[in-house]
């Protein structure tokens, strides 16, 4: 492994621009050294960075304007590391870190037609004011983990601008910043697969959504400190197919404002605190759920303005004997009313007992339906004799 750095602005493929007179090779640690390097070939190195490593100084950056494959970790220092303003397709294999200054990104793609494919992990920056591991106005297809940082106001590992698209597979975890540091922040559209977990300090939710259409197939859990929600919204349309569970204190699984949302999975109260699986803060939101479950300590799964779907809602409550009871609405399910179920039969997961009295076959006339057969009772000659003998003249 060698430390490689340029001595002038220019193309990556220009050997004369590099120390030692050779282009970086497999395993090399590449620093921008205050210059702008245009990546005009596919590359495979240890990392590209705008961080100083003597004799290379901090600053500069790397640019790409044509389709490229980049195998390298990407580390921003005081300058954004990798930038593009073109509608190109770039594939990155490696981990990505945002910078340490204001609006300093690991990757910054500003063209709505760009496609960025990433396999690796990405982390938000460690300073203040909008520094992102990935900042994109185009499409991002991401496989890996996205994590907020320990410092930062409004920072996030991935930021999607208006009209952008995120297809995310992995674990999104909020940071532990004293201010706000999200794993994902989106004003565009998104699909999420994997796991979403709120942060552990400050107000670092895992996913913040302000607009767009989002499909969340992940399970979602509130974080380890107050207001570190799994998902927080200030707009947008959501379809959530995973389960949503409250975290600790007031770290809800999802906290929604000015949002239209449908939850198809279970909404579950926190097992250790008063945090809800779902909290809706305003009456303007339109939120419907399918099922909800009170936790083992009895925490309510929802708070605020929530309605059930019209079809087959269920609620699982916690009873005083510390067992669960599932409540169902017979009018929206195939469960019969108790008057239509044989007397003594317990059904609907133990919540209902039938009351219908069914006479035995020998008490019903021959051929008359009873139960799942017909009656067998006959009036015999001896029966008639006994009846006549009972009369007193």
PDB file of N, CA and C in Angstrom, residues 10 108 160 165 192 387:
ATOM      1  N   UNK A  10      -6.498  17.593 -12.482  1.00  0.00           N
ATOM      2  CA  UNK A  10      -6.393  16.825 -13.712  1.00  0.00           C
ATOM      3  C   UNK A  10      -7.080  15.484 -13.619  1.00  0.00           C
ATOM      4  N   UNK A 108     -21.710  13.682  -3.282  1.00  0.00           N
ATOM      5  CA  UNK A 108     -22.699  14.712  -3.601  1.00  0.00           C
ATOM      6  C   UNK A 108     -23.040  14.629  -5.083  1.00  0.00           C
ATOM      7  N   UNK A 160     -31.909  12.473   0.630  1.00  0.00           N
ATOM      8  CA  UNK A 160     -32.520  12.451  -0.704  1.00  0.00           C
ATOM      9  C   UNK A 160     -33.287  13.753  -0.894  1.00  0.00           C
ATOM     10  N   UNK A 165     -34.865   9.455  -5.474  1.00  0.00           N
ATOM     11  CA  UNK A 165     -35.411   8.139  -5.148  1.00  0.00           C
ATOM     12  C   UNK A 165     -34.360   7.361  -4.361  1.00  0.00           C
ATOM     13  N   UNK A 192     -37.899   0.829   1.505  1.00  0.00           N
ATOM     14  CA  UNK A 192     -36.988   0.457   2.580  1.00  0.00           C
ATOM     15  C   UNK A 192     -37.201  -1.010   2.952  1.00  0.00           C
ATOM     16  N   UNK A 387    -100.299 -43.041  27.093  1.00  0.00           N
ATOM     17  CA  UNK A 387    -100.971 -41.757  27.089  1.00  0.00           C
ATOM     18  C   UNK A 387    -102.453 -41.914  27.413  1.00  0.00           C
TER      19      UNK A 387
END
